[in-house]
mmCIF file of C-alpha atoms in Angstrom:
data_model
loop_
_atom_site.group_PDB
_atom_site.id
_atom_site.type_symbol
_atom_site.label_atom_id
_atom_site.label_comp_id
_atom_site.label_asym_id
_atom_site.label_seq_id
_atom_site.Cartn_x
_atom_site.Cartn_y
_atom_site.Cartn_z
ATOM 1 C CA MET A 1 -70.588 63.072 -32.578
ATOM 2 C CA LEU A 2 -67.530 64.386 -34.367
ATOM 3 C CA GLY A 3 -64.143 63.560 -32.925
ATOM 4 C CA ALA A 4 -61.099 65.826 -33.071
ATOM 5 C CA GLU A 5 -60.145 64.460 -36.506
ATOM 6 C CA GLY A 6 -63.680 64.715 -37.843
ATOM 7 C CA LEU A 7 -63.917 68.283 -36.576
ATOM 8 C CA ALA A 8 -60.604 69.159 -38.221
ATOM 9 C CA GLN A 9 -61.771 67.695 -41.542
ATOM 10 C CA LEU A 10 -65.080 69.553 -41.287
ATOM 11 C CA ALA A 11 -63.275 72.804 -40.499
ATOM 12 C CA ARG A 12 -60.918 72.321 -43.439
ATOM 13 C CA ALA A 13 -63.844 71.642 -45.764
ATOM 14 C CA LEU A 14 -65.678 74.761 -44.617
ATOM 15 C CA GLY A 15 -62.540 76.890 -44.529
ATOM 16 C CA LEU A 16 -62.931 77.792 -40.854
ATOM 17 C CA SER A 17 -60.243 79.353 -38.719
ATOM 18 C CA PHE A 18 -57.733 76.760 -37.492
ATOM 19 C CA GLY A 19 -56.539 79.301 -34.944
ATOM 20 C CA LEU A 20 -59.816 78.989 -33.045
ATOM 21 C CA ILE A 21 -59.774 75.200 -33.334
ATOM 22 C CA GLY A 22 -56.192 75.091 -32.068
ATOM 23 C CA THR A 23 -57.119 77.285 -29.129
ATOM 24 C CA LEU A 24 -60.052 75.084 -28.165
ATOM 25 C CA ARG A 25 -57.944 71.936 -28.511
ATOM 26 C CA GLN A 26 -55.262 73.450 -26.273
ATOM 27 C CA LEU A 27 -57.910 74.275 -23.675
ATOM 28 C CA GLY A 28 -58.714 70.578 -23.548
ATOM 29 C CA ALA A 29 -59.974 68.876 -26.690
ATOM 30 C CA GLY A 30 -62.865 66.565 -25.970
ATOM 31 C CA SER A 31 -66.542 65.988 -26.601
ATOM 32 C CA ALA A 32 -67.318 69.044 -24.439
ATOM 33 C CA ASP A 33 -65.320 71.282 -26.796
ATOM 34 C CA VAL A 34 -67.163 70.116 -29.904
ATOM 35 C CA PRO A 35 -70.491 71.868 -29.162
ATOM 36 C CA LEU A 36 -68.513 74.822 -27.781
ATOM 37 C CA HIS A 37 -66.659 75.131 -31.081
ATOM 38 C CA VAL A 38 -69.836 74.704 -33.112
ATOM 39 C CA ALA A 39 -71.579 77.386 -31.070
ATOM 40 C CA ALA A 40 -68.619 79.737 -31.542
ATOM 41 C CA GLU A 41 -68.483 79.198 -35.316
ATOM 42 C CA PHE A 42 -72.145 78.816 -36.258
ATOM 43 C CA GLY A 43 -73.992 80.376 -33.334
#
């Protein structure tokens, strides 16, 4: 499972919105936010 750093690198590589990532991290970055982020971006 991707960690916060892995997710950030993946997002940078894909050119995703860091605003959304920052919001999710502020809400409480953790393993629970990873699938939430993926669902928001790719779902």
